[in-house]
Amino acid sequence: MHDIKWIRENPEAFDKALARRGLSAESRDLLALDEKRRAVIAKLQTMQERRNAVSKEVGEAKKAKDEPRAQKLMVEVASIKDEMPKLEAEQQAAEKKLDEILAAIPNLPAADVPDGKDETGNKEYRRHGNVPNLAFKPKLHFEIGEALGLMDFEAASKISGSRFVVLKGALARLERALAQLFLDTHTGEHGYTEVNPPVLVRDDAMFGTAQLPKFREDQFRAGEDYWLIPTAEVPLTNLVREDIADEAKLPMRLTACTPCFRAEAGAAGKDTRGMIRQHQFTKVELVSITTPEQSADEHERMLASAEKVLQKLGLHYRVMTLCTGDMGFASQKTYDIEVWLPGENTYREISSCSNCGEFQARRMNARYRAKDAKSPRYVHTLNGSGVAVGRALIAVLENYQNEDGSVTIPEALKPYMGGLAKITKAN
């Protein structure tokens, strides 16, 4: 959500920032609507002042027993009272329209975000390790899982349709082990507090993190009053909605492992095989609530936290800084971590870490009280995958596969796998 006061004071900067995202200028229409709203407010204030003054004069006229003047003034008061609801309705309509337009405009990119139209404009930030050189032709994750008899898309289709999977035996345990490793690392080494949040949320929560209204078709509705979360970012970030935090308690770092649900409405025909793009998946989420002064450093810290779990798994990856044409709606700067998948012979996103600035905080009215500030300020919110568990499972299967079809368990996961060293075909 954008600050109309800032737009009023910086219309050219606002339009230039939108142009970097490939969008047309909005300031002229926004400011015209804002001017109309402010004119109505000014008129209302004048009428309220006049009503109060006339009401006082009525009392004075009655006290002086000047009944004709009192009656005349009372007619004026009645006329003002009749007119005010119309102006109030006009004000509400203008404010609603202004809010709707502002809510549909994406966050402005940070100055150091590279310009670009799409993913081809993304810039490599750094990389870890080297592309593994397997001595045989690597298989895709679903070929490995199905051959092991532990990954069943057909059974899932009978139950739920396409874009679902049933994991069995050692693969089900592997997914659980990955989630436990991630949570233990983030809570034990990175200072995040584990949270077990609701996975059903209301409209206000989805609006607060900007899933609504723009991305309504990508979400799963659960009855009239709830939505299934697309990521734990929604409930974790909304823990501070309509609140004023103590600056001494910031940054607030939260993590959760939850099922996530996405309709994938815009992904028709993409990744129809395997677990890459599912309607239901598991993800460990990282959320930070911080001050504007701390948010850039916190973004780097969050990215390093997500990288650490991939390093523990011995996976090769690269970090990309997303360009203006590829980053998300609520983000002002995003890093994507892309893990190498030998079966696909390409990199795939496994984590996305975004700094949203005060964009979400304005939608949630989430603030903090600085030590020397006269009034509360908006917090900055950040979110990132720490990391997507299903995609981490894919990466382990493809990077640790053996020529005989078995999969070696990475050392970091063995304690969570009951000491199992290798996954072999189910009997």
Coordinates of C-alpha atoms in Angstrom, one line a residue:
M1 CA 0.0 0.0 0.0
H2 CA 1.4 3.4 -0.9
D3 CA 1.4 6.7 1.1
I4 CA -0.7 9.2 -0.8
K5 CA 1.0 12.0 1.0
W6 CA 4.4 10.8 -0.3
I7 CA 3.0 10.5 -3.8
R8 CA 1.6 14.1 -3.5
E9 CA 5.1 15.3 -2.6
N10 CA 7.0 13.1 -5.0
P11 CA 4.8 12.5 -8.1
E12 CA 7.7 12.3 -10.6
A13 CA 9.7 9.9 -8.5
F14 CA 6.6 7.7 -8.0
D15 CA 5.9 7.5 -11.8
K16 CA 9.6 6.8 -12.6
A17 CA 9.6 3.9 -10.1
L18 CA 6.4 2.5 -11.7
A19 CA 8.0 2.9 -15.2
R20 CA 10.9 0.7 -13.9
R21 CA 8.3 -2.0 -13.4
G22 CA 6.9 -1.5 -16.9
L23 CA 3.8 0.3 -15.7
S24 CA 2.2 3.5 -16.8
A25 CA 2.2 6.7 -14.7
E26 CA -0.5 6.8 -12.0
S27 CA 0.2 10.0 -10.1
R28 CA -2.0 12.4 -12.1
D29 CA -5.2 10.3 -11.6
L30 CA -4.4 9.5 -8.0
L31 CA -3.7 13.1 -7.1
A32 CA -6.9 14.3 -8.9
L33 CA -8.9 11.8 -6.9
D34 CA -7.1 12.8 -3.7
E35 CA -7.8 16.4 -4.4
K36 CA -11.5 15.7 -4.8
R37 CA -11.4 13.8 -1.5
R38 CA -9.6 16.6 0.3
A39 CA -12.0 19.2 -1.1
V40 CA -15.0 17.2 0.3
I41 CA -13.2 16.9 3.7
A42 CA -12.6 20.6 3.7
K43 CA -16.2 21.4 2.9
L44 CA -17.4 19.0 5.6
Q45 CA -15.1 20.7 8.1
T46 CA -16.4 24.1 7.1
M47 CA -20.0 22.9 7.5
Q48 CA -19.3 21.3 10.9
E49 CA -17.8 24.6 12.1
R50 CA -20.8 26.5 10.7
R51 CA -23.2 24.1 12.3
N52 CA -21.5 24.5 15.7
A53 CA -21.5 28.3 15.4
V54 CA -25.1 28.5 14.4
S55 CA -26.2 26.1 17.1
K56 CA -24.5 28.4 19.6
E57 CA -26.3 31.4 18.1
V58 CA -29.6 29.5 18.5
G59 CA -29.0 29.3 22.2
E60 CA -28.1 32.9 22.4
A61 CA -31.2 33.9 20.4
K62 CA -33.5 31.8 22.7
K63 CA -31.8 33.3 25.7
A64 CA -32.5 36.8 24.3
K65 CA -36.1 35.6 23.6
D66 CA -35.6 36.4 19.9
E67 CA -37.8 33.6 18.6
P68 CA -37.9 34.6 14.9
R69 CA -34.1 34.7 14.7
A70 CA -33.9 31.4 16.6
Q71 CA -36.3 29.8 14.2
K72 CA -34.3 31.1 11.2
L73 CA -31.1 29.8 12.6
M74 CA -32.7 26.4 13.4
V75 CA -33.7 26.0 9.8
E76 CA -30.1 26.6 8.8
V77 CA -28.9 24.0 11.2
A78 CA -31.4 21.5 9.9
S79 CA -30.3 22.2 6.3
I80 CA -26.7 21.6 7.3
K81 CA -27.6 18.4 9.0
D82 CA -29.4 17.2 5.8
E83 CA -26.5 18.1 3.6
M84 CA -23.7 16.6 5.7
P85 CA -24.6 12.9 5.1
K86 CA -24.4 13.4 1.4
L87 CA -20.9 14.9 1.7
E88 CA -19.9 12.1 4.1
A89 CA -21.0 9.5 1.6
E90 CA -19.1 11.3 -1.2
Q91 CA -16.0 11.4 1.0
Q92 CA -16.3 7.6 1.8
A93 CA -16.8 6.8 -1.9
A94 CA -13.7 8.9 -2.9
E95 CA -11.6 7.2 -0.1
K96 CA -12.8 3.8 -1.1
K97 CA -11.9 4.3 -4.8
L98 CA -8.5 5.8 -3.8
D99 CA -7.7 2.9 -1.5
E100 CA -8.7 0.4 -4.2
I101 CA -6.4 2.0 -6.8
L102 CA -3.5 2.2 -4.3
A103 CA -4.0 -1.4 -3.2
A104 CA -3.7 -2.5 -6.9
I105 CA -0.3 -0.8 -7.4
P106 CA 2.8 -2.9 -6.7
N107 CA 5.6 -1.9 -4.4
L108 CA 8.2 0.4 -5.8
P109 CA 11.6 -1.2 -6.6
A110 CA 14.6 -0.3 -4.5
A111 CA 17.3 1.8 -6.2
D112 CA 19.8 -1.1 -6.4
V113 CA 17.3 -3.5 -8.1
P114 CA 18.4 -4.2 -11.7
D115 CA 16.1 -3.0 -14.4
G116 CA 14.6 -5.7 -16.7
K117 CA 11.4 -6.9 -18.4
D118 CA 11.5 -10.6 -17.2
E119 CA 13.7 -13.3 -15.7
T120 CA 16.3 -12.7 -18.4
G121 CA 17.1 -9.4 -16.6
N122 CA 18.0 -11.0 -13.3
K123 CA 21.6 -10.7 -12.1
E124 CA 23.7 -13.4 -10.4
Y125 CA 24.6 -12.2 -6.9
R126 CA 26.8 -15.2 -5.8
R127 CA 27.0 -19.0 -6.0
H128 CA 28.0 -21.8 -3.8
G129 CA 29.8 -25.0 -4.9
N130 CA 30.2 -26.4 -8.3
V131 CA 27.8 -28.2 -10.7
P132 CA 28.1 -31.9 -9.8
N133 CA 29.5 -34.3 -12.4
L134 CA 27.6 -37.6 -12.2
A135 CA 29.3 -40.5 -13.9
F136 CA 26.0 -41.7 -15.4
K137 CA 22.9 -40.1 -17.1
P138 CA 20.9 -38.6 -14.2
K139 CA 17.2 -39.3 -13.8
L140 CA 14.5 -36.8 -13.0
H141 CA 13.2 -36.8 -9.4
F142 CA 9.8 -38.4 -10.3
E143 CA 11.6 -41.1 -12.3
I144 CA 13.7 -41.9 -9.2
G145 CA 10.7 -41.7 -6.8
E146 CA 8.4 -43.8 -8.9
A147 CA 11.1 -46.5 -9.5
L148 CA 11.7 -46.7 -5.8
G149 CA 7.9 -47.3 -5.4
L150 CA 7.7 -44.4 -2.9
M151 CA 6.3 -41.6 -5.0
D152 CA 2.7 -42.1 -6.3
F153 CA 1.0 -39.5 -8.5
E154 CA -1.7 -41.9 -9.7
A155 CA -3.0 -42.6 -6.2
A156 CA -2.9 -38.8 -5.5
S157 CA -4.9 -38.2 -8.7
K158 CA -7.6 -40.6 -7.6
I159 CA -7.9 -38.8 -4.3
S160 CA -7.5 -35.2 -5.3
G161 CA -6.8 -34.8 -9.0
S162 CA -3.7 -33.4 -10.7
R163 CA -0.8 -31.6 -9.1
F164 CA -0.8 -33.7 -5.9
V165 CA 1.5 -36.5 -4.8
V166 CA 1.5 -39.3 -2.2
L167 CA 4.9 -40.0 -0.6
K168 CA 5.5 -43.2 1.1
G169 CA 8.0 -44.9 3.4
A170 CA 11.5 -43.5 3.3
L171 CA 10.5 -40.6 1.0
A172 CA 7.8 -39.5 3.4
R173 CA 10.3 -39.6 6.2
L174 CA 12.8 -37.8 4.1
E175 CA 10.4 -34.9 3.6
R176 CA 9.8 -34.8 7.4
A177 CA 13.6 -35.0 8.0
L178 CA 14.2 -32.0 5.8
A179 CA 11.6 -29.9 7.5
Q180 CA 13.1 -30.8 10.9
L181 CA 16.6 -30.0 9.8
F182 CA 15.5 -26.6 8.5
L183 CA 13.6 -25.7 11.6
D184 CA 16.3 -26.8 14.0
T185 CA 18.9 -24.8 12.1
H186 CA 16.8 -21.6 12.0
T187 CA 15.8 -21.8 15.6
G188 CA 19.0 -23.2 17.0
E189 CA 21.6 -21.2 14.9
H190 CA 19.8 -18.3 13.4
G191 CA 17.7 -16.9 16.2
Y192 CA 14.2 -17.5 14.7
T193 CA 11.3 -18.3 17.0
E194 CA 9.2 -21.3 15.8
V195 CA 5.5 -20.7 15.5
N196 CA 2.7 -23.1 14.7
P197 CA 0.2 -20.7 13.0
P198 CA -3.3 -21.3 11.6
V199 CA -3.4 -22.3 7.9
L200 CA -6.9 -20.9 7.5
V201 CA -7.0 -17.1 7.4
R202 CA -9.5 -14.3 6.8
D203 CA -9.7 -11.8 4.0
D204 CA -7.9 -9.1 6.1
A205 CA -4.9 -11.3 6.6
M206 CA -4.6 -12.1 2.9
F207 CA -5.0 -8.4 2.1
G208 CA -2.4 -7.4 4.6
T209 CA 0.3 -9.4 2.8
A210 CA -1.1 -8.5 -0.7
Q211 CA -2.4 -11.8 -1.8
L212 CA -5.8 -10.0 -2.1
P213 CA -7.3 -8.6 -4.1
K214 CA -4.9 -8.9 -7.1
F215 CA -4.1 -12.6 -6.8
R216 CA -7.5 -13.9 -5.8
E217 CA -7.5 -16.5 -8.6
D218 CA -4.2 -18.0 -7.3
Q219 CA -5.7 -18.8 -3.9
F220 CA -7.9 -21.6 -2.5
R221 CA -11.1 -20.4 -0.9
A222 CA -12.2 -22.4 2.2
G223 CA -15.9 -21.6 2.7
E224 CA -17.2 -18.1 2.9
D225 CA -14.9 -16.7 5.6
Y226 CA -11.5 -18.3 5.1
W227 CA -8.6 -18.9 2.7
L228 CA -6.0 -21.7 2.8
I229 CA -2.6 -20.0 3.1
P230 CA -0.3 -20.0 0.1
T231 CA 2.6 -19.6 2.5
A232 CA 3.2 -19.1 6.2
E233 CA 4.2 -15.6 5.4
V234 CA 0.5 -14.7 5.7
P235 CA -0.2 -15.7 9.3
L236 CA 3.3 -14.9 10.5
T237 CA 3.5 -11.4 9.1
N238 CA -0.1 -10.7 10.3
L239 CA 0.9 -11.4 13.9
V240 CA 1.8 -7.7 14.1
R241 CA -1.2 -6.3 12.3
E242 CA -2.9 -3.4 14.0
D243 CA -0.2 -3.4 16.7
I244 CA 2.5 -1.0 17.9
A245 CA 5.7 -2.9 18.7
D246 CA 8.4 -1.9 21.1
E247 CA 11.5 -0.9 19.2
A248 CA 13.6 -2.8 21.7
K249 CA 11.9 -6.1 20.6
L250 CA 12.9 -5.6 17.0
P251 CA 13.9 -7.3 14.8
M252 CA 11.3 -10.0 15.4
R253 CA 12.3 -13.2 13.7
L254 CA 9.7 -16.0 13.1
T255 CA 9.7 -19.3 11.4
A256 CA 7.1 -22.0 10.7
C257 CA 6.7 -25.2 8.8
T258 CA 3.2 -25.5 7.3
P259 CA 1.4 -27.0 4.4
C260 CA 0.9 -24.4 1.7
F261 CA -1.8 -24.3 -1.0
R262 CA -1.8 -22.6 -4.4
A263 CA -4.3 -22.8 -7.2
E264 CA -1.5 -22.3 -9.8
A265 CA -4.0 -20.5 -12.0
G266 CA -1.3 -18.8 -14.0
A267 CA 0.7 -22.0 -14.5
A268 CA -1.4 -24.0 -16.9
G269 CA 0.8 -26.5 -18.8
K270 CA 3.9 -25.7 -16.7
D271 CA 5.7 -28.5 -14.8
T272 CA 2.8 -30.9 -15.1
R273 CA 5.1 -33.9 -14.3
G274 CA 6.5 -34.4 -10.8
M275 CA 6.6 -32.3 -7.7
I276 CA 7.9 -28.9 -9.0
R277 CA 4.5 -27.2 -9.1
Q278 CA 1.9 -28.7 -6.7
H279 CA -1.4 -27.4 -5.3
Q280 CA -0.3 -28.6 -1.9
F281 CA 3.3 -28.5 -0.6
T282 CA 5.3 -28.1 2.6
K283 CA 7.5 -25.1 3.2
V284 CA 9.6 -23.7 6.1
E285 CA 9.0 -19.9 6.1
L286 CA 11.1 -17.1 7.5
V287 CA 9.6 -13.7 8.5
S288 CA 11.3 -10.7 10.0
I289 CA 9.7 -7.6 11.4
T290 CA 12.2 -4.8 11.8
T291 CA 12.9 -1.1 11.6
P292 CA 13.6 0.8 8.3
E293 CA 17.2 1.3 9.4
Q294 CA 17.7 -2.4 9.9
S295 CA 15.8 -3.9 7.0
A296 CA 18.6 -4.0 4.4
D297 CA 20.9 -5.8 6.7
E298 CA 18.1 -8.1 7.8
H299 CA 17.5 -9.0 4.2
E300 CA 21.1 -10.1 3.8
R301 CA 20.9 -12.1 7.1
M302 CA 17.7 -13.9 6.0
L303 CA 19.3 -14.8 2.7
A304 CA 22.3 -16.2 4.5
S305 CA 20.1 -18.2 6.8
A306 CA 18.3 -19.8 3.8
E307 CA 21.6 -20.6 2.1
K308 CA 23.0 -22.3 5.2
V309 CA 20.5 -25.2 5.1
L310 CA 21.4 -25.8 1.5
Q311 CA 25.1 -25.8 2.4
K312 CA 24.4 -28.3 5.1
L313 CA 22.9 -30.6 2.4
G314 CA 25.9 -30.1 0.2
L315 CA 23.8 -28.7 -2.7
H316 CA 25.1 -26.4 -5.4
Y317 CA 23.1 -23.3 -5.9
R318 CA 23.3 -19.7 -7.1
V319 CA 21.7 -16.5 -5.8
M320 CA 20.0 -14.2 -8.2
T321 CA 18.9 -10.6 -7.7
L322 CA 15.5 -10.3 -9.4
C323 CA 15.0 -7.5 -11.8
T324 CA 12.2 -5.0 -11.7
G325 CA 10.1 -7.0 -14.2
D326 CA 10.4 -10.3 -12.4
M327 CA 10.0 -9.6 -8.7
G328 CA 6.8 -10.0 -6.8
F329 CA 4.0 -7.5 -6.3
A330 CA 4.7 -6.7 -2.6
S331 CA 8.5 -6.7 -2.9
Q332 CA 10.9 -3.8 -3.2
K333 CA 13.9 -6.2 -3.5
T334 CA 14.1 -10.0 -3.9
Y335 CA 16.8 -12.6 -3.9
D336 CA 16.0 -16.0 -5.4
I337 CA 18.1 -19.0 -4.5
E338 CA 18.2 -21.5 -7.4
V339 CA 19.4 -25.0 -6.7
W340 CA 21.0 -27.2 -9.3
L341 CA 19.0 -30.2 -10.5
P342 CA 21.1 -32.7 -12.4
G343 CA 18.0 -34.5 -13.8
E344 CA 16.8 -31.3 -15.4
N345 CA 20.3 -30.0 -16.1
T346 CA 19.2 -26.6 -14.9
Y347 CA 18.7 -24.4 -11.9
R348 CA 15.4 -24.2 -10.1
E349 CA 14.1 -21.7 -7.5
I350 CA 14.1 -23.2 -4.0
S351 CA 13.9 -20.0 -2.0
S352 CA 12.8 -16.4 -2.5
C353 CA 13.8 -13.8 0.1
S354 CA 12.0 -10.4 -0.2
N355 CA 12.2 -7.1 1.6
C356 CA 8.8 -5.5 1.4
G357 CA 9.7 -2.3 3.2
E358 CA 6.6 -0.7 4.7
F359 CA 4.3 -1.8 1.9
Q360 CA 2.7 -4.7 3.8
A361 CA 2.8 -2.8 7.1
R362 CA 0.6 0.0 5.7
R363 CA -1.9 -2.6 4.6
M364 CA -1.9 -4.1 8.1
N365 CA -1.4 -0.9 10.1
A366 CA 1.6 -2.5 11.8
R367 CA 3.8 0.0 13.5
Y368 CA 6.5 0.4 16.2
R369 CA 7.4 3.1 18.6
A370 CA 10.9 4.4 18.2
K371 CA 12.7 5.8 21.3
D372 CA 12.8 9.4 20.2
A373 CA 9.9 9.6 17.8
K374 CA 6.8 11.6 18.6
S375 CA 4.5 9.1 16.9
P376 CA 4.6 5.5 15.8
R377 CA 6.3 4.5 12.5
Y378 CA 5.6 1.7 10.2
V379 CA 7.7 -1.4 10.5
H380 CA 9.4 -3.1 7.6
T381 CA 8.5 -6.7 6.8
L382 CA 10.6 -9.4 5.2
N383 CA 9.8 -12.9 4.2
G384 CA 11.7 -15.8 2.6
S385 CA 11.6 -19.6 2.2
G386 CA 13.9 -21.3 4.5
V387 CA 13.4 -23.4 2.3
A388 CA 10.7 -25.1 0.2
V389 CA 10.7 -28.6 1.6
G390 CA 9.3 -30.4 -1.5
R391 CA 11.9 -28.8 -3.8
A392 CA 14.6 -29.6 -1.3
L393 CA 13.5 -33.2 -1.5
I394 CA 13.7 -33.0 -5.3
A395 CA 17.2 -31.6 -5.1
V396 CA 18.3 -34.4 -2.7
L397 CA 16.9 -37.1 -4.9
E398 CA 18.5 -35.7 -8.1
N399 CA 21.9 -34.8 -6.5
Y400 CA 22.3 -37.9 -4.4
Q401 CA 21.0 -40.5 -6.8
N402 CA 23.1 -43.5 -7.6
E403 CA 23.3 -45.4 -10.9
D404 CA 21.4 -48.4 -9.4
G405 CA 18.4 -46.2 -8.6
S406 CA 19.1 -45.8 -4.9
V407 CA 19.5 -42.5 -3.1
T408 CA 22.3 -41.7 -0.6
I409 CA 21.2 -39.8 2.5
P410 CA 23.1 -36.6 3.1
E411 CA 25.1 -36.6 6.3
A412 CA 23.1 -33.8 7.8
L413 CA 19.9 -35.8 7.5
K414 CA 21.0 -39.1 8.9
P415 CA 20.2 -38.2 12.5
Y416 CA 16.6 -37.5 11.3
M417 CA 16.4 -40.7 9.3
G418 CA 17.1 -43.1 12.1
G419 CA 20.6 -43.6 10.8
L420 CA 19.4 -44.7 7.4
A421 CA 22.3 -44.3 4.9
K422 CA 20.5 -45.1 1.7
I423 CA 17.0 -45.3 0.2
T424 CA 16.4 -48.4 -1.9
K425 CA 13.5 -49.8 -3.7
A426 CA 10.5 -50.7 -1.5
N427 CA 9.7 -54.4 -1.2

